[in-house]
Amino acid sequence: SGIAGMKSHSTSTIIGRREDGRTRRYVHLSTGNYNEKTARVYTDVGYFTANDDFARDISDVFNVITGYSQPARWKRVISSPNDLREYFFELIDREIEFQRQYRTGFIFAKMNSLEDAKIIDKLYEASKAGVKIQLIVRGICVLVPGLPGLSENIFVKSIVGQFLEHSRIYFFNNNSDPRVFLSSADWMRRNFDRRIELLFEIHKEDQKDQLRAILDNCWKDNQKSRVLLPQRSYAFLKAVDEKFNVQEFFTRQYSS
């Protein structure tokens, strides 16, 4: 039943509650795991909604996993192993086109690992077209940034601190009308081809601003960050007068 041989890596919950004589469904989606141990040391982002489209989509996802229906493209979520890589291609291609027309191409993404060859080739294509790309990749990164004529518009940082950076956030400038996504998936072949993963878009402006602030503050970090060089080695950022540790910043912000 379900999708044979596929590991369910996405994290989702649907709750039905009787309200005013009808059942209302609530959905929680996360970039991380439902694990009480890792929750203490992993940084992740969760999304809680009562949106009916999300509820219908996640109900269908559960039916696919349990074998009651075949996977399809849903209204609010994009899934692997069917559509996810192709959907990212569409988003990157749009940034390439916006760069050619308006010089506004920009991609900002945060993930655990990056090693999918097809995505890397697409990012190289975007870089050669002039799209600026900022990547926060904590672990494995097969992409090589800063190579003239290939990846000179790509910049990669890794943050390794007290907590394990685990959230997956994907930002596409979309000609200054940003589209922001959360996902359970890294840009890895296994996430695209051998796992059931979910990507979903955030539409409310205040929530999009909050996610952009997370990315910007992570990029600002100069205490626990290392920069990936064209030589495929990492270097710590040079000392600056104003020290900024992003994990300490968010710990203070959300504990106050």
mmCIF file of C-alpha atoms in Angstrom:
data_model
loop_
_atom_site.group_PDB
_atom_site.id
_atom_site.type_symbol
_atom_site.label_atom_id
_atom_site.label_comp_id
_atom_site.label_asym_id
_atom_site.label_seq_id
_atom_site.Cartn_x
_atom_site.Cartn_y
_atom_site.Cartn_z
ATOM 1 C CA SER A 1 0.000 0.000 0.000
ATOM 2 C CA GLY A 2 1.039 3.610 -0.333
ATOM 3 C CA ILE A 3 4.116 4.431 -2.388
ATOM 4 C CA ALA A 4 6.225 1.299 -2.341
ATOM 5 C CA GLY A 5 9.743 1.711 -0.971
ATOM 6 C CA MET A 6 9.302 5.355 -0.012
ATOM 7 C CA LYS A 7 10.179 6.688 3.419
ATOM 8 C CA SER A 8 7.706 9.230 4.790
ATOM 9 C CA HIS A 9 9.975 12.079 5.869
ATOM 10 C CA SER A 10 7.461 14.928 5.918
ATOM 11 C CA THR A 11 6.057 16.021 9.273
ATOM 12 C CA SER A 12 2.345 16.763 9.385
ATOM 13 C CA THR A 13 -0.602 16.443 11.749
ATOM 14 C CA ILE A 14 -4.300 16.950 11.164
ATOM 15 C CA ILE A 15 -6.733 17.407 14.045
ATOM 16 C CA GLY A 16 -10.520 17.314 13.753
ATOM 17 C CA ARG A 17 -12.503 19.261 16.321
ATOM 18 C CA ARG A 18 -16.266 19.593 16.725
ATOM 19 C CA GLU A 19 -17.165 23.291 16.690
ATOM 20 C CA ASP A 20 -20.655 24.824 16.376
ATOM 21 C CA GLY A 21 -22.157 21.602 15.150
ATOM 22 C CA ARG A 22 -19.524 20.897 12.484
ATOM 23 C CA THR A 23 -16.079 19.389 12.330
ATOM 24 C CA ARG A 24 -13.259 21.867 11.831
ATOM 25 C CA ARG A 25 -9.844 20.581 10.845
ATOM 26 C CA TYR A 26 -6.541 22.045 12.006
ATOM 27 C CA VAL A 27 -3.216 21.269 10.341
ATOM 28 C CA HIS A 28 0.333 21.455 11.658
ATOM 29 C CA LEU A 29 3.296 21.208 9.288
ATOM 30 C CA SER A 30 6.945 21.385 10.229
ATOM 31 C CA THR A 31 10.441 21.473 8.799
ATOM 32 C CA GLY A 32 11.508 19.075 11.555
ATOM 33 C CA ASN A 33 10.560 15.963 13.467
ATOM 34 C CA TYR A 34 8.037 15.086 16.152
ATOM 35 C CA ASN A 35 10.721 13.935 18.562
ATOM 36 C CA GLU A 36 10.961 15.171 22.130
ATOM 37 C CA LYS A 37 14.729 14.647 22.270
ATOM 38 C CA THR A 38 15.750 16.349 19.024
ATOM 39 C CA ALA A 39 13.257 19.154 19.689
ATOM 40 C CA ARG A 40 15.570 20.373 22.448
ATOM 41 C CA VAL A 41 18.568 20.829 20.151
ATOM 42 C CA TYR A 42 17.190 21.233 16.604
ATOM 43 C CA THR A 43 16.089 24.595 15.220
ATOM 44 C CA ASP A 44 12.953 24.199 13.119
ATOM 45 C CA VAL A 45 9.912 26.121 11.946
ATOM 46 C CA GLY A 46 6.330 24.951 12.435
ATOM 47 C CA TYR A 47 3.159 26.160 10.717
ATOM 48 C CA PHE A 48 -0.333 25.803 12.233
ATOM 49 C CA THR A 49 -3.430 26.608 10.194
ATOM 50 C CA ALA A 50 -7.170 26.032 9.926
ATOM 51 C CA ASN A 51 -7.168 26.692 6.169
ATOM 52 C CA ASP A 52 -9.561 24.259 4.453
ATOM 53 C CA ASP A 53 -7.307 23.778 1.414
ATOM 54 C CA PHE A 54 -4.438 22.676 3.648
ATOM 55 C CA ALA A 55 -6.783 20.322 5.511
ATOM 56 C CA ARG A 56 -7.984 18.715 2.296
ATOM 57 C CA ASP A 57 -4.442 18.394 0.954
ATOM 58 C CA ILE A 58 -3.017 16.803 4.089
ATOM 59 C CA SER A 59 -5.972 14.419 4.320
ATOM 60 C CA ASP A 60 -5.180 13.359 0.756
ATOM 61 C CA VAL A 61 -1.490 12.994 1.639
ATOM 62 C CA PHE A 62 -2.424 10.583 4.428
ATOM 63 C CA ASN A 63 -4.619 8.645 1.974
ATOM 64 C CA VAL A 64 -1.690 8.356 -0.427
ATOM 65 C CA ILE A 65 0.654 7.155 2.303
ATOM 66 C CA THR A 66 -1.833 4.537 3.483
ATOM 67 C CA GLY A 67 -2.583 3.410 -0.074
ATOM 68 C CA TYR A 68 -6.137 4.674 -0.447
ATOM 69 C CA SER A 69 -5.425 6.954 -3.410
ATOM 70 C CA GLN A 70 -2.782 7.847 -5.969
ATOM 71 C CA PRO A 71 -0.612 10.959 -5.521
ATOM 72 C CA ALA A 72 -1.541 14.151 -7.392
ATOM 73 C CA ARG A 73 -0.573 17.832 -7.357
ATOM 74 C CA TRP A 74 -2.525 19.442 -4.549
ATOM 75 C CA LYS A 75 -3.676 23.026 -3.964
ATOM 76 C CA ARG A 76 -1.368 24.035 -1.127
ATOM 77 C CA VAL A 77 1.389 21.416 -0.956
ATOM 78 C CA ILE A 78 3.909 20.085 -3.446
ATOM 79 C CA SER A 79 5.221 16.578 -2.875
ATOM 80 C CA SER A 80 8.050 14.268 -3.759
ATOM 81 C CA PRO A 81 8.726 11.885 -5.372
ATOM 82 C CA ASN A 82 6.309 13.322 -7.958
ATOM 83 C CA ASP A 83 6.596 17.074 -8.435
ATOM 84 C CA LEU A 84 9.058 18.585 -5.979
ATOM 85 C CA ARG A 85 12.257 18.852 -8.020
ATOM 86 C CA GLU A 86 10.320 20.069 -11.087
ATOM 87 C CA TYR A 87 8.540 22.688 -8.988
ATOM 88 C CA PHE A 88 11.868 24.047 -7.730
ATOM 89 C CA PHE A 89 13.020 24.134 -11.366
ATOM 90 C CA GLU A 90 9.978 26.271 -12.225
ATOM 91 C CA LEU A 91 10.763 28.682 -9.386
ATOM 92 C CA ILE A 92 14.432 28.977 -10.349
ATOM 93 C CA ASP A 93 13.536 29.429 -14.028
ATOM 94 C CA ARG A 94 11.249 32.316 -13.082
ATOM 95 C CA GLU A 95 14.135 34.012 -11.267
ATOM 96 C CA ILE A 96 16.275 33.563 -14.374
ATOM 97 C CA GLU A 97 13.585 35.182 -16.491
ATOM 98 C CA PHE A 98 13.078 38.046 -14.031
ATOM 99 C CA GLN A 99 16.833 38.620 -14.009
ATOM 100 C CA ARG A 100 16.915 38.826 -17.792
ATOM 101 C CA GLN A 101 13.966 41.220 -17.950
ATOM 102 C CA TYR A 102 14.282 43.333 -14.790
ATOM 103 C CA ARG A 103 17.636 42.432 -13.147
ATOM 104 C CA THR A 104 15.766 41.344 -9.993
ATOM 105 C CA GLY A 105 16.673 37.645 -9.819
ATOM 106 C CA PHE A 106 17.418 36.556 -6.253
ATOM 107 C CA ILE A 107 17.222 33.224 -4.402
ATOM 108 C CA PHE A 108 17.826 32.801 -0.674
ATOM 109 C CA ALA A 109 17.614 29.300 0.810
ATOM 110 C CA LYS A 110 18.419 27.503 4.043
ATOM 111 C CA MET A 111 18.757 23.749 4.333
ATOM 112 C CA ASN A 112 20.756 20.921 5.883
ATOM 113 C CA SER A 113 22.477 19.556 2.781
ATOM 114 C CA LEU A 114 22.811 20.222 -0.948
ATOM 115 C CA GLU A 115 23.989 17.452 -3.229
ATOM 116 C CA ASP A 116 21.333 16.879 -5.891
ATOM 117 C CA ALA A 117 23.198 17.212 -9.198
ATOM 118 C CA LYS A 118 20.158 18.403 -11.175
ATOM 119 C CA ILE A 119 19.361 21.208 -8.735
ATOM 120 C CA ILE A 120 23.042 22.200 -8.628
ATOM 121 C CA ASP A 121 23.159 22.433 -12.425
ATOM 122 C CA LYS A 122 20.020 24.598 -12.376
ATOM 123 C CA LEU A 123 21.574 26.899 -9.764
ATOM 124 C CA TYR A 124 24.709 27.193 -11.902
ATOM 125 C CA GLU A 125 22.463 28.127 -14.833
ATOM 126 C CA ALA A 126 20.809 30.808 -12.709
ATOM 127 C CA SER A 127 24.156 32.153 -11.549
ATOM 128 C CA LYS A 128 25.422 32.406 -15.126
ATOM 129 C CA ALA A 129 22.261 34.375 -15.966
ATOM 130 C CA GLY A 130 23.138 36.831 -13.178
ATOM 131 C CA VAL A 131 20.745 35.650 -10.459
ATOM 132 C CA LYS A 132 22.180 36.339 -7.000
ATOM 133 C CA ILE A 133 21.979 33.245 -4.804
ATOM 134 C CA GLN A 134 22.603 33.054 -1.053
ATOM 135 C CA LEU A 135 22.626 29.597 0.504
ATOM 136 C CA ILE A 136 22.858 28.590 4.152
ATOM 137 C CA VAL A 137 23.807 24.914 4.079
ATOM 138 C CA ARG A 138 24.750 23.458 7.436
ATOM 139 C CA GLY A 139 26.152 20.139 6.250
ATOM 140 C CA ILE A 140 27.110 18.594 2.914
ATOM 141 C CA CYS A 141 27.362 21.035 0.008
ATOM 142 C CA VAL A 142 28.525 19.596 -3.305
ATOM 143 C CA LEU A 143 27.892 22.880 -5.135
ATOM 144 C CA VAL A 144 31.056 24.961 -5.521
ATOM 145 C CA PRO A 145 30.460 28.720 -5.206
ATOM 146 C CA GLY A 146 32.475 31.603 -6.591
ATOM 147 C CA LEU A 147 33.814 29.985 -9.767
ATOM 148 C CA PRO A 148 34.163 32.570 -12.573
ATOM 149 C CA GLY A 149 31.669 32.033 -15.375
ATOM 150 C CA LEU A 150 29.842 29.297 -13.465
ATOM 151 C CA SER A 151 28.939 30.137 -9.873
ATOM 152 C CA GLU A 152 30.348 33.612 -9.266
ATOM 153 C CA ASN A 153 26.915 34.836 -8.109
ATOM 154 C CA ILE A 154 26.478 32.042 -5.544
ATOM 155 C CA PHE A 155 27.509 32.473 -1.904
ATOM 156 C CA VAL A 156 27.366 29.659 0.661
ATOM 157 C CA LYS A 157 27.575 29.763 4.454
ATOM 158 C CA SER A 158 27.365 27.061 7.117
ATOM 159 C CA ILE A 159 26.272 27.736 10.703
ATOM 160 C CA VAL A 160 27.353 25.250 13.368
ATOM 161 C CA GLY A 161 26.523 26.327 16.899
ATOM 162 C CA GLN A 162 24.931 25.212 20.145
ATOM 163 C CA PHE A 163 21.799 24.077 18.288
ATOM 164 C CA LEU A 164 21.600 22.022 15.113
ATOM 165 C CA GLU A 165 20.299 24.185 12.264
ATOM 166 C CA HIS A 166 17.563 22.021 10.775
ATOM 167 C CA SER A 167 14.949 24.320 9.198
ATOM 168 C CA ARG A 168 14.375 24.385 5.457
ATOM 169 C CA ILE A 169 13.307 27.810 4.177
ATOM 170 C CA TYR A 170 13.188 28.763 0.494
ATOM 171 C CA PHE A 171 12.856 32.389 -0.658
ATOM 172 C CA PHE A 172 12.375 33.495 -4.274
ATOM 173 C CA ASN A 173 12.327 37.233 -4.987
ATOM 174 C CA ASN A 174 9.689 36.862 -7.733
ATOM 175 C CA ASN A 175 10.398 40.357 -9.142
ATOM 176 C CA SER A 176 10.080 41.979 -5.687
ATOM 177 C CA ASP A 177 6.856 40.116 -4.845
ATOM 178 C CA PRO A 178 8.520 37.408 -2.762
ATOM 179 C CA ARG A 179 7.386 33.814 -2.593
ATOM 180 C CA VAL A 180 8.460 32.013 0.587
ATOM 181 C CA PHE A 181 8.236 28.281 1.259
ATOM 182 C CA LEU A 182 8.834 25.852 4.101
ATOM 183 C CA SER A 183 9.677 22.213 3.521
ATOM 184 C CA SER A 184 10.686 18.936 5.086
ATOM 185 C CA ALA A 185 13.113 18.424 2.197
ATOM 186 C CA ASP A 186 16.727 19.335 1.626
ATOM 187 C CA TRP A 187 18.069 19.675 -1.906
ATOM 188 C CA MET A 188 19.277 16.077 -1.928
ATOM 189 C CA ARG A 189 18.587 13.292 -4.387
ATOM 190 C CA ARG A 190 17.089 11.075 -1.695
ATOM 191 C CA ASN A 191 14.615 13.804 -0.717
ATOM 192 C CA PHE A 192 13.463 14.224 -4.314
ATOM 193 C CA ASP A 193 13.476 10.605 -5.482
ATOM 194 C CA ARG A 194 13.209 8.226 -2.537
ATOM 195 C CA ARG A 195 11.157 10.007 0.130
ATOM 196 C CA ILE A 196 7.719 11.453 0.630
ATOM 197 C CA GLU A 197 8.370 15.137 1.287
ATOM 198 C CA LEU A 198 6.219 18.247 1.359
ATOM 199 C CA LEU A 199 6.812 21.848 0.305
ATOM 200 C CA PHE A 200 4.249 24.524 1.136
ATOM 201 C CA GLU A 201 4.030 28.240 0.489
ATOM 202 C CA ILE A 202 3.506 30.921 3.122
ATOM 203 C CA HIS A 203 1.151 33.656 1.909
ATOM 204 C CA LYS A 204 0.552 36.027 4.826
ATOM 205 C CA GLU A 205 2.881 39.003 4.599
ATOM 206 C CA ASP A 206 3.775 39.152 8.300
ATOM 207 C CA GLN A 207 4.743 35.487 8.286
ATOM 208 C CA LYS A 208 6.787 35.923 5.105
ATOM 209 C CA ASP A 209 8.550 38.871 6.739
ATOM 210 C CA GLN A 210 9.300 36.753 9.802
ATOM 211 C CA LEU A 211 10.852 33.995 7.697
ATOM 212 C CA ARG A 212 12.896 36.523 5.713
ATOM 213 C CA ALA A 213 14.137 37.940 9.024
ATOM 214 C CA ILE A 214 15.281 34.455 10.054
ATOM 215 C CA LEU A 215 17.267 34.147 6.822
ATOM 216 C CA ASP A 216 18.719 37.652 7.115
ATOM 217 C CA ASN A 217 19.816 37.148 10.717
ATOM 218 C CA CYS A 218 21.382 33.787 9.891
ATOM 219 C CA TRP A 219 23.299 35.477 7.072
ATOM 220 C CA LYS A 220 24.376 38.226 9.481
ATOM 221 C CA ASP A 221 25.925 35.729 11.922
ATOM 222 C CA ASN A 222 29.682 36.181 12.217
ATOM 223 C CA GLN A 223 30.460 33.994 15.225
ATOM 224 C CA LYS A 224 29.364 30.483 14.269
ATOM 225 C CA SER A 225 29.480 30.832 10.496
ATOM 226 C CA ARG A 226 31.940 29.515 7.974
ATOM 227 C CA VAL A 227 32.084 30.507 4.312
ATOM 228 C CA LEU A 228 32.489 27.907 1.587
ATOM 229 C CA LEU A 229 35.342 28.922 -0.727
ATOM 230 C CA PRO A 230 35.874 28.068 -4.422
ATOM 231 C CA GLN A 231 38.698 25.788 -3.273
ATOM 232 C CA ARG A 232 35.980 23.650 -1.570
ATOM 233 C CA SER A 233 37.295 24.490 1.880
ATOM 234 C CA TYR A 234 35.607 26.496 4.624
ATOM 235 C CA ALA A 235 36.898 29.634 6.285
ATOM 236 C CA PHE A 236 35.665 31.430 9.381
ATOM 237 C CA LEU A 237 34.576 34.991 8.872
ATOM 238 C CA LYS A 238 37.112 37.659 9.763
ATOM 239 C CA ALA A 239 36.737 39.287 13.163
ATOM 240 C CA VAL A 240 34.540 42.384 13.223
ATOM 241 C CA ASP A 241 33.815 44.974 15.879
ATOM 242 C CA GLU A 242 30.121 44.046 16.117
ATOM 243 C CA LYS A 243 29.848 40.370 16.997
ATOM 244 C CA PHE A 244 26.576 38.628 16.145
ATOM 245 C CA ASN A 245 25.619 35.081 17.133
ATOM 246 C CA VAL A 246 22.280 34.281 15.508
ATOM 247 C CA GLN A 247 21.407 31.409 17.843
ATOM 248 C CA GLU A 248 21.993 33.546 20.916
ATOM 249 C CA PHE A 249 19.956 36.322 19.278
ATOM 250 C CA PHE A 250 16.908 34.111 18.699
ATOM 251 C CA THR A 251 17.257 32.456 22.117
ATOM 252 C CA ARG A 252 17.003 35.870 23.775
ATOM 253 C CA GLN A 253 14.222 37.014 21.446
ATOM 254 C CA TYR A 254 11.922 34.028 21.935
ATOM 255 C CA SER A 255 12.619 33.438 25.622
ATOM 256 C CA SER A 256 11.727 36.975 26.669
#
